[in-house]
Tab-separated table of C-alpha atoms in Angstrom:
chain	number	residue	atom	x	y	z
A	237	UNK	CA	0.000	0.000	0.000
A	238	UNK	CA	2.809	2.384	0.912
A	239	UNK	CA	4.526	1.562	-2.369
A	240	UNK	CA	1.340	2.294	-4.350
A	241	UNK	CA	0.893	5.634	-2.571
A	242	UNK	CA	4.501	6.571	-3.311
A	243	UNK	CA	4.004	5.793	-6.999
A	244	UNK	CA	0.798	7.882	-7.100
A	245	UNK	CA	2.492	10.804	-5.362
A	246	UNK	CA	5.422	10.631	-7.782
A	247	UNK	CA	3.028	10.580	-10.750
A	248	UNK	CA	1.156	13.579	-9.356
A	249	UNK	CA	4.382	15.519	-8.838
A	250	UNK	CA	5.572	14.719	-12.356
A	251	UNK	CA	2.204	15.762	-13.788
A	252	UNK	CA	2.265	19.031	-11.861
A	253	UNK	CA	5.832	19.708	-12.958
A	254	UNK	CA	4.941	19.101	-16.610
A	255	UNK	CA	1.931	21.403	-16.337
A	256	UNK	CA	4.059	24.123	-14.758
A	257	UNK	CA	6.651	23.843	-17.523
A	258	UNK	CA	3.950	23.978	-20.189
A	259	UNK	CA	2.394	27.084	-18.631
A	260	UNK	CA	5.783	28.773	-18.356
A	261	UNK	CA	6.459	28.120	-22.036
A	262	UNK	CA	3.182	29.542	-23.308
A	263	UNK	CA	3.370	32.432	-25.780
A	264	UNK	CA	1.969	35.836	-24.958
A	265	UNK	CA	-1.482	37.127	-25.810
A	266	UNK	CA	-2.443	38.436	-29.276
A	267	UNK	CA	-2.929	42.165	-29.561
A	268	UNK	CA	-3.672	45.112	-31.806
A	269	UNK	CA	-1.868	48.442	-31.830
A	270	UNK	CA	-1.538	51.809	-33.484
A	271	UNK	CA	1.846	52.789	-34.892
A	272	UNK	CA	3.472	56.063	-35.963
A	273	UNK	CA	6.927	56.492	-37.430
A	274	UNK	CA	9.054	57.203	-40.458
A	275	UNK	CA	6.788	54.984	-42.575
A	276	UNK	CA	3.626	56.887	-41.687
A	277	UNK	CA	0.633	56.158	-39.484
A	278	UNK	CA	-1.314	52.906	-39.247
A	279	UNK	CA	-2.432	49.766	-37.429
A	280	UNK	CA	-0.767	46.490	-36.530
A	281	UNK	CA	-1.620	42.969	-35.368
A	282	UNK	CA	0.652	41.047	-32.977
A	283	UNK	CA	0.413	37.225	-32.846
A	284	UNK	CA	2.802	35.455	-30.429
A	285	UNK	CA	3.754	31.939	-31.557
A	286	UNK	CA	5.981	30.786	-28.682
A	287	UNK	CA	7.628	32.481	-25.728
A	288	UNK	CA	10.599	33.176	-28.025
A	289	UNK	CA	8.841	33.990	-31.303
A	290	UNK	CA	6.012	36.195	-32.531
A	291	UNK	CA	4.771	37.489	-35.877
A	292	UNK	CA	3.294	40.880	-36.709
A	293	UNK	CA	1.613	42.527	-39.666
A	294	UNK	CA	1.280	46.285	-40.157
A	295	UNK	CA	-0.673	48.536	-42.535
A	296	UNK	CA	1.111	51.898	-42.446
A	297	UNK	CA	1.229	54.849	-44.838
A	298	UNK	CA	1.437	58.632	-44.962
A	299	UNK	CA	2.349	61.669	-47.061
A	300	UNK	CA	4.715	64.580	-46.459
A	301	UNK	CA	6.103	67.483	-48.481
A	302	UNK	CA	9.621	66.883	-49.756
A	303	UNK	CA	12.445	69.038	-51.135
A	304	UNK	CA	15.287	67.384	-53.030
A	305	UNK	CA	18.311	69.207	-54.457
A	306	UNK	CA	20.669	67.702	-57.012
A	307	UNK	CA	23.391	69.693	-58.765
A	308	UNK	CA	21.783	73.047	-59.731
A	309	UNK	CA	18.174	71.840	-59.567
A	310	UNK	CA	15.803	72.000	-56.607
A	311	UNK	CA	12.731	69.765	-56.736
A	312	UNK	CA	9.635	70.049	-54.568
A	313	UNK	CA	6.669	67.737	-54.233
A	314	UNK	CA	5.035	65.018	-52.162
A	315	UNK	CA	6.593	61.927	-50.657
A	316	UNK	CA	4.231	58.964	-50.327
A	317	UNK	CA	5.293	56.900	-47.322
A	318	UNK	CA	4.636	53.170	-47.348
A	319	UNK	CA	5.654	51.496	-44.095
A	320	UNK	CA	3.481	48.372	-44.217
A	321	UNK	CA	5.183	45.059	-43.602
A	322	UNK	CA	5.389	41.557	-42.171
A	323	UNK	CA	7.771	40.945	-39.277
A	324	UNK	CA	9.050	38.153	-37.033
A	325	UNK	CA	9.926	39.059	-33.432
A	326	UNK	CA	12.659	36.917	-31.891
A	327	UNK	CA	12.850	37.236	-28.087
A	328	UNK	CA	16.171	35.652	-27.046
A	329	UNK	CA	15.529	36.332	-23.349
A	330	UNK	CA	11.720	35.816	-23.368
A	331	UNK	CA	11.336	39.457	-22.332
A	332	UNK	CA	10.406	42.722	-23.987
A	333	UNK	CA	13.617	42.954	-26.053
A	334	UNK	CA	13.149	41.764	-29.630
A	335	UNK	CA	15.337	41.101	-32.656
A	336	UNK	CA	13.131	41.861	-35.663
A	337	UNK	CA	13.416	40.349	-39.152
A	338	UNK	CA	10.958	40.836	-41.987
A	339	UNK	CA	10.069	42.885	-45.040
A	340	UNK	CA	8.441	46.231	-45.734
A	341	UNK	CA	5.800	46.307	-48.456
A	342	UNK	CA	4.435	48.900	-50.859
A	343	UNK	CA	7.525	50.971	-51.630
A	344	UNK	CA	7.741	54.652	-50.671
A	345	UNK	CA	7.882	57.080	-53.596
A	346	UNK	CA	8.178	60.772	-54.413
A	347	UNK	CA	6.707	62.829	-57.263
A	348	UNK	CA	8.666	66.086	-57.575
A	349	UNK	CA	8.785	69.071	-59.920
A	350	UNK	CA	11.835	71.234	-60.588
A	351	UNK	CA	11.741	74.887	-59.575
A	352	UNK	CA	12.858	77.434	-62.141
A	353	UNK	CA	15.547	79.955	-61.301
A	354	UNK	CA	15.323	83.339	-63.009
A	355	UNK	CA	13.114	81.973	-65.773
A	356	UNK	CA	15.465	79.115	-66.660
A	357	UNK	CA	16.337	75.541	-65.754
A	358	UNK	CA	20.010	74.605	-65.477
A	359	UNK	CA	20.275	70.955	-66.466
A	360	UNK	CA	23.681	69.268	-66.523
A	361	UNK	CA	25.357	72.678	-66.764
A	362	UNK	CA	23.223	74.022	-69.625
A	363	UNK	CA	20.433	76.591	-69.240
A	364	UNK	CA	17.019	76.122	-70.822
A	365	UNK	CA	14.039	78.441	-70.929
A	366	UNK	CA	11.419	77.661	-68.293
A	367	UNK	CA	8.669	79.303	-70.363
A	368	UNK	CA	6.140	76.534	-70.990
A	369	UNK	CA	8.635	73.963	-69.715
A	370	UNK	CA	8.440	71.476	-66.876
A	371	UNK	CA	10.937	69.010	-65.461
A	372	UNK	CA	9.650	66.260	-63.188
A	373	UNK	CA	11.468	63.722	-61.030
A	374	UNK	CA	10.106	60.435	-59.706
A	375	UNK	CA	11.855	58.491	-56.942
A	376	UNK	CA	10.634	54.967	-56.199
A	377	UNK	CA	11.843	52.420	-53.656
A	378	UNK	CA	11.335	48.673	-54.315
A	379	UNK	CA	7.872	47.352	-53.461
A	380	UNK	CA	9.444	44.738	-51.151
A	381	UNK	CA	12.489	45.519	-48.999
A	382	UNK	CA	14.209	43.274	-46.422
A	383	UNK	CA	14.021	44.664	-42.889
A	384	UNK	CA	16.272	44.094	-39.876
A	385	UNK	CA	16.108	45.844	-36.533
A	386	UNK	CA	15.594	45.672	-32.796
A	387	UNK	CA	12.652	46.560	-30.621
A	388	UNK	CA	11.232	46.666	-27.124
A	389	UNK	CA	7.669	46.005	-26.045
A	390	UNK	CA	4.503	44.596	-27.644
A	391	UNK	CA	3.433	42.918	-24.420
A	392	UNK	CA	4.865	40.365	-22.033
A	393	UNK	CA	3.829	36.719	-21.704
A	394	UNK	CA	0.611	36.165	-19.798
A	395	UNK	CA	0.004	39.845	-19.111
A	396	UNK	CA	-3.048	41.231	-20.971
A	397	UNK	CA	-3.508	44.988	-20.994
A	398	UNK	CA	-2.059	48.091	-22.597
A	399	UNK	CA	1.199	47.694	-24.500
A	400	UNK	CA	3.881	50.111	-25.619
A	401	UNK	CA	6.642	49.469	-28.125
A	402	UNK	CA	9.630	51.084	-29.770
A	403	UNK	CA	11.333	49.822	-32.947
A	404	UNK	CA	14.551	50.890	-34.639
A	405	UNK	CA	15.841	49.306	-37.830
A	406	UNK	CA	16.612	49.612	-41.525
A	407	UNK	CA	14.870	48.612	-44.751
A	408	UNK	CA	17.323	47.647	-47.491
A	409	UNK	CA	16.776	48.462	-51.163
A	410	UNK	CA	18.024	50.758	-53.926
A	411	UNK	CA	15.699	53.577	-55.035
A	412	UNK	CA	15.249	54.394	-58.714
A	413	UNK	CA	15.011	57.964	-60.002
A	414	UNK	CA	13.497	59.046	-63.311
A	415	UNK	CA	13.635	62.537	-64.858
A	416	UNK	CA	11.155	63.594	-67.526
A	417	UNK	CA	10.615	66.858	-69.372
A	418	UNK	CA	7.404	68.004	-71.041
A	419	UNK	CA	7.135	68.861	-74.747
A	420	UNK	CA	8.026	72.499	-74.110
A	421	UNK	CA	11.343	71.517	-72.559
A	422	UNK	CA	12.156	68.620	-74.893
A	423	UNK	CA	11.623	70.838	-77.957
A	424	UNK	CA	14.671	72.901	-76.974
A	425	UNK	CA	17.961	71.807	-78.615
A	426	UNK	CA	20.063	69.508	-76.437
A	427	UNK	CA	17.458	69.184	-73.684
A	428	UNK	CA	16.855	65.432	-74.054
A	429	UNK	CA	20.568	64.594	-73.840
A	430	UNK	CA	21.092	66.876	-70.838
A	431	UNK	CA	18.102	65.393	-69.016
A	432	UNK	CA	19.481	61.879	-69.590
A	433	UNK	CA	22.893	62.929	-68.246
A	434	UNK	CA	21.284	64.616	-65.237
A	435	UNK	CA	19.249	61.476	-64.547
A	436	UNK	CA	22.412	59.347	-64.477
A	437	UNK	CA	24.018	61.732	-61.971
A	438	UNK	CA	20.904	61.788	-59.813
A	439	UNK	CA	20.726	57.970	-59.867
A	440	UNK	CA	24.339	57.776	-58.701
A	441	UNK	CA	23.465	60.095	-55.808
A	442	UNK	CA	20.374	58.210	-54.615
A	443	UNK	CA	22.025	54.810	-55.114
A	444	UNK	CA	24.077	55.520	-51.999
A	445	UNK	CA	20.812	55.555	-50.003
A	446	UNK	CA	20.297	51.780	-50.110
A	447	UNK	CA	19.619	51.670	-46.364
A	448	UNK	CA	16.412	53.419	-45.315
A	449	UNK	CA	16.251	54.128	-41.539
A	450	UNK	CA	13.027	53.096	-39.794
A	451	UNK	CA	11.844	54.436	-36.435
A	452	UNK	CA	8.456	53.487	-34.939
A	453	UNK	CA	6.442	53.982	-31.753
A	454	UNK	CA	3.410	51.836	-30.943
A	455	UNK	CA	0.575	51.809	-28.421
A	456	UNK	CA	-1.905	48.951	-28.279
A	457	UNK	CA	-3.810	46.394	-26.263
A	458	UNK	CA	-2.958	42.750	-25.618
A	459	UNK	CA	-5.975	40.482	-25.002
């Protein structure tokens, strides 16, 4: 009888220990959050998978005025921010610190128009009349860009309630710039060749910006 009781007690202890380990290894609670940062303003969904891993999806966008100067030309226009993405949160210490890997989606872009100076445009060192002429620049980042960064927050395991988060990282991809003149500009002798040369110079300049910094703050609720 004593032996049977000892076996039962041992089984109960082992069962309790296994249950405790399983509870300790549970992932956190899913949550939703609002986010604001360099990619714009939007919403996100946080889905913990294990105590070490979670996945998130964000829909983020915005628009700001932009000024871009290259050589003798100043462009002004609107920058369309696209900060949406899919991310994996790796928590090496099962705490609030996260290593973040993923991809941003949508591709930020800018549509700009050159400003005339004294009634002329100076393109690749040559002046052209601005009367009836327009020079436009388009800058476009890839629609999908790898992302790597670090972060803190987005809830702790087993603690529903308000959450706060901070993310810092980079999206990696080379932007492409295109220059285009209207008929009034292209009808002037030498304009097409100068625009093409100016576009090559501008592309060389923006090609150095293959790393796009990303900074985000989030506030949400974990269920």
